[in-house]
CSV table of C-alpha atoms and ligand atoms in Angstrom, one decimal:
chain,number,residue,atom,x,y,z
A,126,MET,CA,-16.7,30.1,-20.7
A,127,VAL,CA,-19.2,32.8,-20.2
A,128,GLU,CA,-21.7,33.6,-22.6
A,129,THR,CA,-20.5,37.2,-24.1
A,130,ILE,CA,-21.4,39.5,-26.6
A,131,TYR,CA,-17.4,40.4,-26.7
A,132,THR,CA,-16.5,38.1,-29.5
A,133,GLY,CA,-13.9,38.4,-32.6
A,134,PRO,CA,-10.2,37.9,-32.9
A,135,VAL,CA,-8.9,41.1,-31.2
A,136,PHE,CA,-11.2,40.4,-28.0
A,137,GLU,CA,-10.0,36.8,-28.1
A,138,MET,CA,-6.5,38.2,-28.2
A,139,ALA,CA,-7.1,40.3,-25.0
A,140,ARG,CA,-8.5,37.4,-23.3
A,141,GLN,CA,-5.6,35.0,-24.1
A,142,GLN,CA,-3.2,37.8,-22.9
A,143,PHE,CA,-5.1,38.3,-19.8
A,144,GLN,CA,-5.2,34.4,-19.1
A,145,ALA,CA,-1.8,34.1,-19.5
A,146,THR,CA,-1.2,37.1,-17.1
A,147,ALA,CA,-3.6,35.5,-14.7
A,148,ASP,CA,-1.8,32.3,-14.6
A,149,TYR,CA,1.5,34.2,-13.7
A,150,LEU,CA,-0.1,35.9,-11.2
A,151,ASP,CA,-2.1,33.1,-9.7
A,152,ILE,CA,-5.2,34.7,-10.1
A,153,PRO,CA,-8.3,32.0,-8.9
A,154,THR,CA,-10.4,31.0,-11.7
A,155,ASP,CA,-13.5,32.9,-10.0
A,156,ALA,CA,-11.8,36.1,-9.8
A,157,ARG,CA,-10.6,36.1,-13.5
A,158,ASP,CA,-14.2,37.0,-15.3
A,159,ARG,CA,-14.7,39.9,-12.7
A,160,LEU,CA,-11.4,41.5,-13.9
A,161,LEU,CA,-11.6,40.7,-17.6
A,162,TYR,CA,-15.2,41.4,-18.7
A,163,PRO,CA,-16.1,44.9,-19.1
A,164,LYS,CA,-18.5,46.5,-16.6
A,165,ARG,CA,-20.7,48.4,-19.2
A,166,ALA,CA,-21.0,48.7,-22.6
A,167,PHE,CA,-23.4,51.2,-24.8
A,168,SER,CA,-24.4,50.7,-28.2
A,169,VAL,CA,-26.3,53.8,-30.1
A,170,ALA,CA,-27.6,54.4,-33.7
A,171,ILE,CA,-26.3,57.7,-35.2
A,172,PRO,CA,-28.9,59.1,-37.6
A,173,VAL,CA,-26.9,62.0,-39.8
A,174,HIS,CA,-28.3,64.0,-42.7
A,175,MET,CA,-25.5,63.4,-45.6
A,176,ASP,CA,-24.4,65.9,-48.1
A,177,ASP,CA,-26.5,64.2,-50.9
A,178,GLY,CA,-30.1,64.3,-49.0
A,179,ARG,CA,-30.1,60.9,-47.4
A,180,THR,CA,-30.4,59.9,-44.0
A,181,GLU,CA,-27.5,57.2,-43.1
A,182,VAL,CA,-27.5,55.6,-39.6
A,183,PHE,CA,-24.0,54.9,-38.0
A,184,HIS,CA,-23.5,52.3,-35.4
A,185,GLY,CA,-21.5,54.0,-32.3
A,186,TYR,CA,-20.0,52.3,-29.2
A,187,ARG,CA,-18.7,52.7,-25.8
A,188,VAL,CA,-17.4,50.1,-23.5
A,189,GLN,CA,-16.2,51.1,-20.1
A,190,HIS,CA,-14.2,48.4,-18.6
A,191,HIS,CA,-14.2,48.9,-14.8
A,192,LEU,CA,-15.1,51.5,-12.3
A,193,SER,CA,-12.8,50.4,-9.1
A,194,LEU,CA,-10.3,53.0,-9.7
A,195,GLY,CA,-11.9,56.4,-10.9
A,196,PRO,CA,-13.5,57.4,-14.0
A,197,THR,CA,-13.0,55.3,-17.1
A,198,LYS,CA,-10.6,56.8,-20.0
A,199,GLY,CA,-10.0,56.2,-23.4
A,200,GLY,CA,-9.9,57.1,-27.0
A,201,THR,CA,-12.6,57.2,-29.7
A,202,ARG,CA,-11.9,55.3,-32.8
A,203,PHE,CA,-13.7,56.1,-36.5
A,204,ALA,CA,-13.2,53.1,-38.7
A,205,PRO,CA,-15.1,51.3,-41.2
A,206,ASP,CA,-15.0,47.8,-39.8
A,207,LEU,CA,-15.4,48.6,-35.8
A,208,GLU,CA,-17.2,46.2,-33.8
A,209,ILE,CA,-17.8,45.7,-30.0
A,210,GLY,CA,-15.4,42.9,-29.8
A,211,GLU,CA,-12.5,45.2,-30.9
A,212,VAL,CA,-13.8,48.2,-28.8
A,213,ALA,CA,-14.1,46.1,-25.7
A,214,ALA,CA,-10.5,44.6,-26.1
A,215,LEU,CA,-9.3,48.0,-26.7
A,216,ALA,CA,-11.0,49.2,-23.5
A,217,VAL,CA,-9.4,46.3,-21.8
A,218,TRP,CA,-6.0,47.3,-22.8
A,219,MET,CA,-6.4,50.8,-21.5
A,220,SER,CA,-7.4,49.6,-18.0
A,221,TRP,CA,-4.0,47.7,-17.7
A,222,LYS,CA,-2.0,50.7,-19.6
A,223,CYS,CA,-3.6,53.3,-16.9
A,224,ALA,CA,-2.9,51.0,-14.1
A,225,LEU,CA,0.7,50.4,-15.5
A,226,ALA,CA,1.1,54.1,-15.4
A,227,GLY,CA,-0.2,55.0,-12.2
A,228,LEU,CA,-3.4,56.8,-13.3
A,229,PRO,CA,-6.5,57.0,-11.5
A,230,TYR,CA,-8.7,55.4,-14.2
A,231,GLY,CA,-10.4,52.2,-15.8
A,232,GLY,CA,-10.2,51.8,-19.1
A,233,ALA,CA,-12.6,52.6,-21.9
A,234,LYS,CA,-12.8,52.6,-25.6
A,235,GLY,CA,-15.5,53.7,-28.0
A,236,GLY,CA,-16.2,54.8,-31.6
A,237,VAL,CA,-18.0,54.9,-34.7
A,238,ALA,CA,-18.2,52.4,-37.6
A,239,CYS,CA,-17.8,54.9,-40.6
A,240,ASP,CA,-14.7,55.9,-42.7
A,241,PRO,CA,-13.9,59.4,-41.7
A,242,TYR,CA,-11.7,59.8,-44.8
A,243,ARG,CA,-15.0,59.7,-47.2
A,244,LEU,CA,-17.1,61.9,-45.1
A,245,SER,CA,-17.3,65.5,-46.0
A,246,GLN,CA,-16.1,67.8,-43.1
A,247,ARG,CA,-19.6,68.7,-42.6
A,248,GLU,CA,-20.9,65.0,-42.3
A,249,LEU,CA,-17.7,64.3,-39.8
A,250,GLU,CA,-19.0,66.9,-37.4
A,251,ALA,CA,-22.7,65.5,-37.8
A,252,VAL,CA,-21.5,62.0,-36.8
A,253,SER,CA,-19.2,63.5,-34.1
A,254,ARG,CA,-21.7,65.7,-32.4
A,255,ARG,CA,-24.4,63.2,-32.8
A,256,TYR,CA,-22.2,60.4,-31.2
A,257,MET,CA,-21.6,62.6,-28.1
A,258,GLN,CA,-25.1,63.5,-27.8
A,259,GLU,CA,-26.0,60.0,-27.6
A,260,MET,CA,-23.2,59.3,-25.0
A,261,ILE,CA,-24.5,62.4,-22.6
A,262,PRO,CA,-26.1,59.8,-20.0
A,263,PHE,CA,-23.2,57.9,-19.9
A,264,VAL,CA,-20.2,60.0,-19.7
A,265,GLY,CA,-19.0,62.6,-17.5
A,266,PRO,CA,-15.8,64.3,-16.2
A,267,GLN,CA,-15.8,61.8,-13.5
A,268,ILE,CA,-17.7,59.0,-15.1
A,269,ASP,CA,-15.8,58.7,-18.5
A,270,VAL,CA,-13.5,60.9,-20.3
A,271,MET,CA,-12.9,60.4,-24.0
A,272,ALA,CA,-9.7,61.2,-26.1
A,273,PRO,CA,-9.1,60.7,-29.7
A,274,ASP,CA,-7.7,57.3,-31.2
A,275,MET,CA,-7.4,56.1,-34.9
A,276,GLY,CA,-9.7,58.3,-37.5
A,277,THR,CA,-10.3,60.9,-34.7
A,278,ASN,CA,-8.4,64.3,-34.0
A,279,ALA,CA,-8.3,67.4,-31.8
A,280,GLN,CA,-11.1,69.1,-34.0
A,281,VAL,CA,-13.4,66.2,-33.5
A,282,MET,CA,-12.5,66.5,-29.6
A,283,ALA,CA,-13.5,70.2,-29.7
A,284,TRP,CA,-16.8,69.1,-31.1
A,285,PHE,CA,-17.3,66.6,-28.3
A,286,MET,CA,-16.6,69.0,-25.9
A,287,ASP,CA,-18.9,71.8,-27.5
A,288,THR,CA,-21.7,69.4,-27.7
A,289,TYR,CA,-21.3,68.2,-23.9
A,290,SER,CA,-20.9,71.8,-22.9
A,291,MET,CA,-24.0,73.4,-25.0
A,292,TYR,CA,-26.3,70.6,-23.2
A,293,ARG,CA,-24.7,71.6,-19.8
A,294,GLY,CA,-25.2,75.2,-20.4
A,295,GLN,CA,-21.5,75.8,-19.3
A,296,THR,CA,-18.1,75.2,-20.7
A,297,VAL,CA,-17.0,71.7,-19.4
A,298,THR,CA,-13.3,71.3,-20.9
A,299,GLU,CA,-12.6,68.4,-18.7
A,300,ILE,CA,-15.1,66.0,-20.3
A,301,VAL,CA,-12.7,65.1,-23.3
A,302,THR,CA,-9.0,65.1,-23.8
A,303,GLY,CA,-6.7,65.5,-26.8
A,304,LYS,CA,-8.6,68.9,-27.4
A,305,PRO,CA,-7.0,71.7,-29.4
A,306,VAL,CA,-4.9,74.0,-26.8
A,307,GLU,CA,-7.2,76.8,-28.0
A,308,CYS,CA,-10.0,75.2,-26.0
A,309,GLY,CA,-8.9,73.5,-22.9
A,310,GLY,CA,-6.1,71.5,-24.4
A,311,THR,CA,-2.8,70.7,-22.9
A,312,LEU,CA,0.5,71.7,-24.6
A,313,GLY,CA,2.6,68.5,-25.6
A,314,ARG,CA,-0.8,66.3,-25.9
A,315,MET,CA,-0.6,66.0,-29.7
A,316,GLU,CA,2.9,64.8,-29.9
A,317,SER,CA,2.8,62.7,-26.5
A,318,THR,CA,2.0,59.5,-27.7
A,319,GLY,CA,5.0,59.5,-30.7
A,320,ARG,CA,7.3,61.3,-28.1
A,321,GLY,CA,6.8,58.6,-25.5
A,322,VAL,CA,7.4,55.8,-28.2
A,323,ALA,CA,10.8,57.4,-29.1
A,324,HIS,CA,11.7,58.3,-25.5
A,325,LEU,CA,11.3,54.2,-24.5
A,326,ALA,CA,12.9,53.1,-27.9
A,327,ALA,CA,16.2,55.3,-26.8
A,328,ARG,CA,15.9,53.7,-23.3
A,329,ALA,CA,15.8,50.6,-24.9
A,330,MET,CA,18.8,51.1,-27.2
A,331,GLU,CA,20.6,52.1,-24.3
A,332,ARG,CA,19.8,48.9,-22.3
A,333,ILE,CA,21.3,46.6,-25.5
A,334,ASN,CA,24.2,49.1,-25.8
A,335,VAL,CA,23.6,50.2,-29.7
A,336,PRO,CA,24.0,54.1,-30.2
A,337,LEU,CA,20.7,55.8,-31.3
A,338,ARG,CA,22.8,58.0,-33.5
A,339,GLY,CA,23.0,56.5,-37.1
A,340,ALA,CA,20.7,53.5,-36.0
A,341,THR,CA,18.0,52.5,-38.6
A,342,VAL,CA,14.1,52.7,-38.2
A,343,ALA,CA,11.3,51.3,-39.9
A,344,ILE,CA,7.6,52.6,-39.0
A,345,GLN,CA,4.3,51.1,-40.0
A,346,GLY,CA,1.4,53.8,-40.2
A,347,PHE,CA,2.2,57.3,-40.3
A,348,GLY,CA,-0.9,58.9,-38.7
A,349,ASN,CA,-0.4,60.7,-35.4
A,350,VAL,CA,1.7,58.2,-33.8
A,351,GLY,CA,4.1,57.0,-36.5
A,352,SER,CA,4.4,60.6,-37.8
A,353,ILE,CA,5.8,62.0,-34.3
A,354,THR,CA,7.8,58.9,-33.8
A,355,ALA,CA,9.8,59.3,-37.1
A,356,LYS,CA,10.1,63.3,-36.1
A,357,ALA,CA,11.3,62.5,-32.8
A,358,LEU,CA,13.6,59.6,-33.7
A,359,HIS,CA,14.7,61.6,-36.5
A,360,GLU,CA,15.9,64.6,-33.9
A,361,PHE,CA,17.5,62.0,-31.9
A,362,GLY,CA,19.9,61.3,-34.7
A,363,ALA,CA,18.3,57.9,-36.1
A,364,LYS,CA,17.8,57.1,-39.8
A,365,ILE,CA,14.2,56.3,-40.9
A,366,VAL,CA,14.9,54.0,-43.3
A,367,ALA,CA,11.3,52.7,-44.3
A,368,VAL,CA,7.5,54.3,-43.7
A,369,SER,CA,4.2,53.3,-44.8
A,370,ASP,CA,0.5,54.1,-44.4
A,371,HIS,CA,-2.6,52.9,-45.9
A,372,THR,CA,-1.9,54.8,-49.2
A,373,ALA,CA,1.7,54.2,-49.7
A,374,CYS,CA,5.1,52.7,-48.5
A,375,TYR,CA,8.6,54.4,-48.7
A,376,ALA,CA,12.1,52.9,-48.3
A,377,ASP,CA,15.8,54.2,-48.6
A,378,PRO,CA,18.6,52.5,-46.7
A,379,ARG,CA,20.5,55.9,-46.6
A,380,GLY,CA,17.6,57.6,-44.5
A,381,LEU,CA,14.2,59.2,-45.6
A,382,ASP,CA,13.8,62.9,-45.6
A,383,VAL,CA,11.8,63.3,-42.5
A,384,PRO,CA,11.1,66.8,-42.5
A,385,GLY,CA,9.9,66.6,-46.3
A,386,LEU,CA,7.8,63.5,-45.2
A,387,LEU,CA,6.0,65.7,-42.5
A,388,GLU,CA,5.6,68.5,-44.6
A,389,HIS,CA,4.0,66.4,-47.6
A,390,LEU,CA,1.9,64.8,-44.7
A,391,ALA,CA,0.7,68.2,-43.1
A,392,ARG,CA,-0.5,69.2,-46.7
A,393,HIS,CA,-1.9,65.9,-48.0
A,394,GLY,CA,-3.0,64.1,-45.1
A,395,VAL,CA,-1.4,61.0,-46.3
A,396,LEU,CA,2.0,59.5,-47.6
A,397,ALA,CA,0.7,58.9,-51.2
A,398,GLY,CA,2.3,61.4,-54.0
A,399,PHE,CA,5.7,61.8,-51.9
A,400,SER,CA,8.0,60.2,-54.4
A,401,ASN,CA,8.1,57.7,-57.2
A,402,GLU,CA,11.6,56.3,-57.1
A,403,LEU,CA,11.6,55.8,-53.2
A,404,ALA,CA,8.1,53.4,-53.7
A,405,ALA,CA,8.6,50.1,-51.6
A,406,ASP,CA,6.4,47.1,-50.8
A,407,PRO,CA,4.3,47.6,-48.0
A,408,ASP,CA,4.3,44.0,-47.0
A,409,ALA,CA,7.7,44.1,-46.7
A,410,LEU,CA,7.9,47.0,-44.3
A,411,LEU,CA,7.7,44.9,-41.0
A,412,ALA,CA,10.3,42.4,-42.0
A,413,THR,CA,12.8,45.2,-42.8
A,414,LYS,CA,16.0,45.1,-41.5
A,415,CYS,CA,16.6,47.9,-39.0
A,416,ASP,CA,17.4,48.8,-35.4
A,417,ILE,CA,14.0,49.9,-34.2
A,418,LEU,CA,10.9,48.5,-35.6
A,419,VAL,CA,7.6,50.6,-34.6
A,420,PRO,CA,4.4,49.2,-35.6
A,421,ALA,CA,2.0,51.9,-35.3
A,422,ALA,CA,-1.2,50.9,-37.4
A,423,ARG,CA,-3.7,48.4,-36.7
A,424,GLU,CA,-4.0,45.2,-34.3
A,425,ARG,CA,-2.5,41.9,-35.0
A,426,VAL,CA,0.0,42.4,-37.7
A,427,ILE,CA,2.7,40.4,-36.0
A,428,ASP,CA,1.6,36.8,-36.0
A,429,ALA,CA,3.8,33.8,-35.5
A,430,ASP,CA,5.2,34.0,-38.9
A,431,MET,CA,5.9,37.7,-39.2
A,432,ALA,CA,7.5,37.4,-35.7
A,433,ARG,CA,9.9,35.0,-37.3
A,434,ARG,CA,10.8,37.1,-40.1
A,435,LEU,CA,11.5,40.0,-37.9
A,436,ARG,CA,15.2,41.7,-38.4
A,437,CYS,CA,14.9,44.5,-35.7
A,438,ARG,CA,16.4,44.7,-32.6
A,439,VAL,CA,14.0,46.8,-30.6
A,440,LEU,CA,10.1,46.2,-31.4
A,441,ALA,CA,8.5,49.3,-30.1
A,442,GLU,CA,4.5,48.9,-30.1
A,443,GLY,CA,3.2,52.2,-31.2
A,444,ALA,CA,0.0,50.4,-32.0
A,445,ASN,CA,-2.5,48.8,-29.6
A,446,GLY,CA,-2.5,45.0,-29.9
A,447,PRO,CA,0.0,44.9,-33.0
A,448,THR,CA,1.5,41.3,-31.9
A,449,THR,CA,-1.0,38.3,-31.5
A,450,PRO,CA,-0.2,35.8,-28.7
A,451,ASP,CA,1.3,33.4,-31.3
A,452,GLY,CA,3.6,36.2,-32.1
A,453,ASP,CA,4.4,36.5,-28.5
A,454,ALA,CA,5.3,32.8,-28.5
A,455,VAL,CA,7.8,33.3,-31.2
A,456,LEU,CA,9.4,36.6,-29.7
A,457,GLU,CA,9.8,34.8,-26.4
A,458,GLN,CA,12.1,32.3,-28.5
A,459,ARG,CA,14.0,35.2,-29.9
A,460,ARG,CA,14.0,37.5,-26.4
A,461,ASP,CA,17.9,37.4,-26.6
A,462,GLU,CA,17.6,38.9,-30.3
A,463,ILE,CA,14.5,41.4,-29.8
A,464,PHE,CA,14.0,43.8,-27.0
A,465,VAL,CA,10.1,44.2,-27.3
A,466,ILE,CA,8.4,47.4,-25.7
A,467,PRO,CA,4.8,46.2,-25.2
A,468,ASP,CA,2.1,48.4,-26.3
A,469,ILE,CA,0.6,49.2,-23.0
A,470,LEU,CA,4.1,50.9,-21.7
A,471,CYS,CA,5.2,52.0,-25.3
A,472,ASN,CA,2.2,53.9,-26.4
A,473,SER,CA,1.3,55.2,-22.9
A,474,GLY,CA,2.4,58.7,-23.4
A,475,GLY,CA,-1.0,59.5,-24.9
A,476,VAL,CA,-3.1,58.7,-22.1
A,477,ILE,CA,-0.5,59.9,-19.7
A,478,VAL,CA,-0.7,63.4,-21.0
A,479,SER,CA,-4.6,63.3,-21.5
A,480,TYR,CA,-4.4,62.6,-17.4
A,481,PHE,CA,-2.4,65.7,-17.4
A,482,GLU,CA,-4.8,67.7,-19.3
A,483,TRP,CA,-7.8,66.5,-17.5
A,484,VAL,CA,-5.7,67.5,-14.3
A,485,GLN,CA,-5.0,70.8,-15.7
A,486,ASP,CA,-8.7,71.4,-16.7
A,487,LEU,CA,-10.1,70.4,-13.3
A,488,GLN,CA,-7.6,72.8,-11.7
A,489,GLN,CA,-7.9,75.4,-14.5
A,490,PHE,CA,-4.1,76.1,-13.8
A,491,PHE,CA,-2.2,75.3,-16.8
A,492,TRP,CA,1.6,73.9,-17.3
A,493,THR,CA,4.4,74.8,-19.5
A,494,GLU,CA,5.3,72.2,-22.4
A,495,PRO,CA,8.9,71.5,-20.9
A,496,ASP,CA,6.6,71.0,-17.2
A,497,VAL,CA,4.7,68.5,-19.4
A,498,LEU,CA,7.2,66.6,-21.0
A,499,HIS,CA,9.5,66.1,-17.9
A,500,LYS,CA,6.4,64.7,-16.0
A,501,LEU,CA,5.7,62.4,-19.0
A,502,TYR,CA,9.1,61.1,-19.5
A,503,ASP,CA,9.7,60.7,-15.7
A,504,LEU,CA,6.3,58.4,-15.2
A,505,MET,CA,7.2,56.5,-18.5
A,506,SER,CA,10.8,55.8,-17.6
A,507,ARG,CA,9.5,54.6,-14.1
A,508,ALA,CA,7.0,52.2,-15.6
A,509,PHE,CA,10.0,51.1,-18.2
A,510,GLU,CA,12.3,50.3,-15.3
A,511,LYS,CA,9.7,48.6,-13.4
A,512,VAL,CA,8.8,46.1,-16.2
A,513,VAL,CA,12.3,45.3,-17.3
A,514,HIS,CA,13.4,44.3,-13.6
A,515,ARG,CA,10.1,42.2,-13.2
A,516,ALA,CA,10.6,40.4,-16.5
A,517,ALA,CA,14.1,39.8,-15.7
A,518,ARG,CA,13.5,38.9,-11.9
A,519,ASP,CA,10.7,36.3,-12.9
A,520,LYS,CA,11.9,35.2,-16.3
A,521,VAL,CA,8.7,36.5,-18.1
A,522,SER,CA,8.3,38.4,-21.2
A,523,HIS,CA,8.1,42.3,-21.1
A,524,ARG,CA,4.4,41.9,-22.0
A,525,THR,CA,3.5,39.6,-19.3
A,526,ALA,CA,5.7,41.9,-16.5
A,527,ALA,CA,3.9,45.1,-17.9
A,528,MET,CA,0.4,43.5,-18.0
A,529,ALA,CA,0.9,41.9,-14.6
A,530,THR,CA,1.8,45.0,-13.0
A,531,GLY,CA,-1.4,46.7,-14.5
A,532,VAL,CA,-3.7,43.7,-13.8
A,533,GLU,CA,-2.7,43.2,-10.1
A,534,LYS,CA,-3.2,46.8,-9.3
A,535,VAL,CA,-7.0,46.6,-10.4
A,536,ARG,CA,-7.3,43.1,-8.7
A,537,ASP,CA,-5.7,44.9,-5.7
A,538,ALA,CA,-8.2,47.5,-5.8
A,539,LYS,CA,-11.1,45.3,-6.1
A,540,ALA,CA,-10.1,43.2,-3.4
A,541,LEU,CA,-9.5,45.9,-0.9
A,542,ARG,CA,-13.2,47.6,-1.8
A,543,GLY,CA,-15.0,44.3,-1.8
A,544,LEU,CA,-18.1,43.3,-3.3
A,545,PHE,CA,-21.0,45.5,-3.2
A,546,PRO,CA,-23.7,44.6,-1.5
B,637,LIG,N1,-6.3,56.5,-27.8
B,637,LIG,C1,-5.2,56.6,-26.9
B,637,LIG,C2,-4.7,55.3,-26.6
B,637,LIG,O1,-5.1,54.0,-27.1
B,637,LIG,C3,-5.2,57.6,-25.9
B,637,LIG,C4,-6.6,57.4,-25.2
B,637,LIG,C5,-6.5,58.6,-23.9
B,637,LIG,O2,-5.7,59.7,-24.0
B,637,LIG,O3,-7.3,58.8,-23.1
B,637,LIG,O4,-3.8,55.2,-25.6
């Protein structure tokens, strides 16, 4: 095995998934390392004046996985326990995700080890601006294009864009995506990941012949992805019976008041304080009996044990990497009971609309929201059909079929371009 700085359970998981896919695709061993290991990684120290007068140094990262199809693309995560192995795994998954959707990008991911919820607004702005400033030598609209991920949002993207633009001496909107619409963002980007999850969950329900109207849904995570998925599935007539975030968990078999939850979230930023009577055990959420289960929080929440306890019919992976390879092995045996929509397919709505935003910024020609949504659903539906068809044809899991479609596109591009020099 290669000596590498990319260690830890999340990278190990991305590696195992890749090896299983490479076995299925019959990729020779010597081509595997070239496909798996990131091309470049940057680690920066981010000194920030804190409100109490101290100077604190935060650690920031950016990993660019491969450069074979165009610029790299991916989100920026602000989380206290962030480490480079996790960032690299997320970058690798972005590559397969972009290739599966047919976007002209390699994968990237970055972030800062910090707790954004404990920073003041001024400190958050300072961390964001300094992070982008440290990254200036390594990013660019044709090199690497950032976006939001856990712990960041449109405001942080606006600060990134402004910092880069100040350095260039001109407004460069196409340096990041997921910006507010007021400064070069696209209509529909904010809701795109959740809407895409709901769209594919609806297609999966169609496949297994269960009506969506009145279907029950449980959602872990109520940030951007979880909350918009709840909203969209509620609009489709489904009943959201359980939701949780890092502050609270609520359940009601009759269906939770989704508009009420969204209003509470808009006012308080978290679920805590919504209700006393409906409080439920967060550890029981994933095992809720429901038609659609949406993990939309962290990685590795569905291991083998949890996979055995799942009581859903559709597993719609809104988060990146929620299911471990051991969990996958169990889901493989339960293939006839549980329809899995793997993460790189299920949550690809975000990066797909990011791509639309980048294209619009480059052309300075902006689309209507129905246009954005129409193109989004079209791309996602095509990728969905491809994955389901391939899995059935080759008797492999939806995850392997999705990964294989992404991996082989990158493999083929690398083979055709050759090795330089
Ligand atoms: N962070 C999101 C993801 O994991 C979006 C990335 C992007 O829009 O570039 O897919």
